[in-house]
Amino acid sequence: MLKDEDIKYIAKAIPFWSELNEEDKRFLLDHIFPVQYEKGNSIHSGSMDCIGVLLIRTGDIRVYILSDEGKEVTLYRMSDGDICILSASCILDNITFDVYMDAESDCDLLVIESKFYKQLCSHNIYAENFTQKMVIDRFSDVMWAMEQILFMSFDKRLAIFLSDESARTGSDVIELTHEQIAKYVGSAREVVSRMLKYFQEEGIVALSRGGVKIVNKKKLKALIK
C-alpha cells in the first residue's frame, strides 16, 4: 500500500509523470509497491529475474555481469534518486545478456511491476521514449566499463576508480577492501593488492586494513591522463 509520501516521491521521480493522464497515473500507482533490501542482499539475478523498474529512494546498488567461472565485472552503480530499467529486462527487446544487482547498502525502493510498465509504454510515447533513453544511457555505461577492461592499462583503471570513488563519497578515504575493489574494476584481488602496494611506494596512497587513503591527488590524476 502506497503512502502519500510515496505518491509525492513518484510524481517527482518519474520524468514523464506530468505527461500521463489521470487514468494512466492511477494505473501506474496501482502497480507500484515499496520494498527494502538489506546491505549484501541480491536484488536481481540474471535473465530469469524480472522484478520490475526500480525507483531508488535511498541506497546504493551495484550492477554486474557474472562469468561461468564466477568472475564478476561491475558495469555501473546506482544510488539515491536513480531509476533502474534493466531490472525489468524481460520487457526490453534485444537485451540478450544477464545482469545481476546487489545492494551495497540498505536500500529503500519503489518497484513498478514489469508487465504493467510494459503496458504503459505500449500506448504512452513519453514512457516509451524515457525507457529507450535510459537503456541507451546504461549501454553507454556498459561500453565505458568494457573499454576500460579491454584497452586501458590496469594502473590507469585503478587510478580512475579511486578518483571516481573519492568524488562520489566526498572523501579521500576509500573504505573498501582489496577484494571489493577487485570486483569493481574487474580484476583479481592479488592484482589489485600489488598495484595498490606500488601506488603506496610511489606516495600516491596510504594503505590500511579495510581501506585506502589518497595522499597525493596530483600523482593520482597524472596516471589518468
Coordinates of C-alpha atoms in Angstrom, one line a residue:
M1 CA 0.0 0.0 0.0
L2 CA 1.5 3.3 -1.1
K3 CA 1.6 6.2 1.4
D4 CA 1.0 9.9 0.5
E5 CA 4.8 10.4 0.7
D6 CA 5.4 7.6 -1.7
I7 CA 3.0 9.1 -4.3
K8 CA 4.7 12.5 -3.9
Y9 CA 8.1 10.9 -4.5
I10 CA 6.8 9.0 -7.6
A11 CA 5.4 12.2 -9.1
K12 CA 8.8 13.9 -8.7
A13 CA 11.0 10.9 -9.6
I14 CA 9.3 9.8 -12.9
P15 CA 10.2 12.4 -15.6
F16 CA 7.1 11.7 -17.7
W17 CA 4.6 11.8 -14.8
S18 CA 3.2 15.2 -15.9
E19 CA 2.5 13.7 -19.4
L20 CA 0.3 11.0 -18.1
N21 CA -3.5 11.4 -18.0
E22 CA -5.3 10.6 -14.7
E23 CA -6.2 7.1 -15.8
D24 CA -2.6 6.2 -16.5
K25 CA -1.5 7.8 -13.3
R26 CA -3.9 5.6 -11.3
F27 CA -2.9 2.6 -13.4
L28 CA 0.7 3.1 -12.6
L29 CA 0.1 3.8 -8.9
D30 CA -1.9 0.6 -8.6
H31 CA 1.1 -1.4 -9.8
I32 CA 3.9 0.1 -7.7
F33 CA 5.0 -1.3 -4.4
P34 CA 7.6 -0.4 -1.8
V35 CA 10.4 -2.9 -0.9
Q36 CA 13.5 -2.8 1.2
Y37 CA 16.8 -4.7 0.8
E38 CA 19.5 -5.1 3.4
K39 CA 23.1 -4.5 2.6
G40 CA 24.6 -7.5 0.8
N41 CA 21.2 -8.9 -0.5
S42 CA 20.7 -9.9 -4.1
I43 CA 18.2 -7.7 -5.9
H44 CA 18.2 -9.1 -9.4
S45 CA 19.7 -12.4 -10.6
G46 CA 20.1 -12.7 -14.4
S47 CA 17.6 -13.0 -17.2
M48 CA 15.3 -15.3 -15.2
D49 CA 14.6 -12.5 -12.8
C50 CA 12.4 -9.6 -13.9
I51 CA 11.3 -7.8 -10.8
G52 CA 10.4 -4.5 -12.5
V53 CA 11.5 -0.9 -12.8
L54 CA 13.3 0.3 -9.7
L55 CA 13.0 3.8 -8.2
I56 CA 15.8 4.1 -5.7
R57 CA 14.7 6.3 -2.9
T58 CA 17.8 5.7 -0.8
G59 CA 20.6 3.2 -1.1
D60 CA 23.4 2.0 -3.4
I61 CA 23.1 -0.8 -6.0
R62 CA 25.9 -2.5 -7.9
V63 CA 25.1 -3.8 -11.4
Y64 CA 27.4 -6.5 -12.8
I65 CA 27.8 -9.5 -15.1
L66 CA 29.0 -12.9 -14.0
S67 CA 31.1 -15.3 -16.0
D68 CA 30.6 -19.1 -16.0
E69 CA 33.7 -19.3 -13.7
G70 CA 32.2 -16.9 -11.2
K71 CA 34.2 -13.8 -12.1
E72 CA 32.3 -10.6 -11.6
V73 CA 32.7 -7.5 -13.7
T74 CA 31.0 -4.3 -12.4
L75 CA 29.1 -2.4 -15.2
Y76 CA 27.9 0.6 -13.2
R77 CA 26.5 1.6 -9.8
M78 CA 23.3 3.5 -8.9
S79 CA 22.3 5.5 -5.8
D80 CA 19.6 7.8 -4.4
G81 CA 17.2 9.1 -7.0
D82 CA 18.3 6.8 -9.8
I83 CA 15.9 4.7 -11.8
C84 CA 16.9 1.2 -13.0
I85 CA 15.3 -0.2 -16.2
L86 CA 17.5 -3.3 -16.7
S87 CA 15.9 -4.9 -13.6
A88 CA 12.9 -5.2 -15.9
S89 CA 14.9 -6.6 -18.8
C90 CA 12.2 -9.1 -19.7
I91 CA 10.2 -6.3 -21.2
L92 CA 13.1 -4.9 -23.3
D93 CA 13.6 -6.2 -26.8
N94 CA 17.1 -7.3 -27.9
I95 CA 18.5 -7.4 -24.4
T96 CA 20.4 -10.7 -24.5
F97 CA 22.9 -10.5 -21.6
D98 CA 22.2 -11.3 -18.0
V99 CA 22.9 -8.7 -15.4
Y100 CA 23.0 -9.1 -11.6
M101 CA 22.3 -6.5 -8.9
D102 CA 23.3 -6.4 -5.3
A103 CA 22.5 -4.0 -2.5
E104 CA 25.7 -2.2 -1.4
S105 CA 23.9 -0.6 1.5
D106 CA 20.4 -0.8 3.0
C107 CA 18.0 0.1 0.1
D108 CA 14.6 1.7 0.1
L109 CA 13.0 1.1 -3.3
L110 CA 9.7 1.5 -5.1
V111 CA 9.1 -1.1 -7.8
I112 CA 6.9 -0.8 -10.9
E113 CA 5.8 -4.2 -11.9
S114 CA 7.2 -5.3 -15.3
K115 CA 4.2 -6.3 -17.3
F116 CA 2.2 -3.3 -16.3
Y117 CA 5.1 -0.9 -17.1
K118 CA 5.3 -2.5 -20.5
Q119 CA 1.5 -2.0 -21.0
L120 CA 2.0 1.7 -20.1
C121 CA 4.9 2.1 -22.6
S122 CA 2.8 0.4 -25.3
H123 CA 0.4 3.3 -25.5
N124 CA 2.3 6.2 -24.0
I125 CA 5.0 7.7 -26.2
Y126 CA 6.5 9.6 -23.2
A127 CA 7.0 6.5 -21.2
E128 CA 8.4 4.6 -24.2
N129 CA 10.9 7.4 -25.0
F130 CA 12.1 7.6 -21.4
T131 CA 12.6 3.9 -21.3
Q132 CA 14.7 4.0 -24.6
K133 CA 16.8 6.9 -23.3
M134 CA 17.5 5.0 -20.0
V135 CA 18.6 1.9 -21.9
I136 CA 20.9 4.0 -24.2
D137 CA 22.4 5.7 -21.2
R138 CA 23.1 2.5 -19.4
F139 CA 24.5 0.9 -22.6
S140 CA 26.9 3.8 -22.6
D141 CA 28.0 3.0 -19.1
V142 CA 28.5 -0.7 -20.1
M143 CA 30.6 0.3 -23.0
W144 CA 32.8 2.5 -20.8
A145 CA 33.3 -0.4 -18.4
M146 CA 34.3 -2.7 -21.3
E147 CA 36.6 0.0 -22.8
Q148 CA 38.5 0.2 -19.5
I149 CA 38.9 -3.5 -19.2
L150 CA 39.9 -4.1 -22.8
F151 CA 42.0 -1.2 -23.7
M152 CA 43.3 0.5 -20.6
S153 CA 46.4 -0.4 -18.5
F154 CA 45.5 -1.6 -15.1
D155 CA 47.2 1.2 -13.2
K156 CA 45.1 3.7 -15.1
R157 CA 41.9 1.7 -14.5
L158 CA 42.6 1.6 -10.8
A159 CA 43.5 5.3 -10.7
I160 CA 40.2 6.2 -12.4
F161 CA 38.3 4.0 -9.9
L162 CA 40.0 5.6 -6.9
S163 CA 39.4 9.1 -8.2
D164 CA 35.8 8.5 -9.1
E165 CA 35.1 6.8 -5.7
S166 CA 36.7 9.7 -3.9
A167 CA 34.5 12.2 -5.8
R168 CA 31.4 10.0 -5.2
T169 CA 31.8 9.8 -1.5
G170 CA 33.4 13.2 -1.0
S171 CA 36.3 11.6 1.0
D172 CA 39.9 10.8 0.3
V173 CA 39.5 7.6 2.3
I174 CA 38.1 4.7 0.2
E175 CA 36.6 2.3 2.7
L176 CA 36.7 -0.8 0.6
T177 CA 38.8 -4.0 0.9
H178 CA 41.1 -5.1 -1.9
E179 CA 38.5 -7.9 -2.7
Q180 CA 35.7 -5.3 -3.1
I181 CA 37.9 -3.1 -5.3
A182 CA 38.7 -6.1 -7.5
K183 CA 35.0 -6.7 -8.1
Y184 CA 34.5 -3.1 -9.1
V185 CA 37.4 -2.9 -11.6
G186 CA 37.0 -6.5 -13.0
S187 CA 40.3 -7.9 -11.8
A188 CA 41.7 -10.3 -9.3
R189 CA 42.4 -9.4 -5.6
E190 CA 46.1 -10.2 -6.0
V191 CA 46.5 -7.9 -8.9
V192 CA 44.7 -5.1 -7.0
S193 CA 46.9 -5.6 -4.0
R194 CA 50.1 -5.5 -6.0
M195 CA 49.1 -2.3 -7.8
L196 CA 48.0 -0.6 -4.5
K197 CA 51.3 -1.5 -3.0
Y198 CA 53.0 0.1 -5.9
F199 CA 50.8 3.2 -5.5
Q200 CA 51.8 3.3 -1.9
E201 CA 55.5 3.1 -2.7
E202 CA 55.1 6.0 -5.1
G203 CA 53.5 8.1 -2.4
I204 CA 50.0 8.1 -4.1
V205 CA 48.0 6.3 -1.5
A206 CA 48.4 5.0 2.1
L207 CA 47.0 1.5 2.8
S208 CA 45.3 0.4 6.0
R209 CA 43.2 -2.5 7.0
G210 CA 39.9 -2.3 5.1
G211 CA 40.7 1.0 3.4
V212 CA 42.8 3.1 1.0
K213 CA 43.6 6.8 1.6
I214 CA 44.6 9.0 -1.3
V215 CA 47.5 11.1 -0.1
N216 CA 48.7 12.7 -3.4
K217 CA 45.8 13.6 -5.8
K218 CA 48.2 15.2 -8.3
K219 CA 50.1 12.0 -8.8
L220 CA 46.9 10.0 -9.0
K221 CA 45.4 12.3 -11.7
A222 CA 48.7 12.1 -13.6
L223 CA 48.1 8.3 -14.1
I224 CA 44.7 9.0 -15.6
K225 CA 45.9 11.3 -18.3

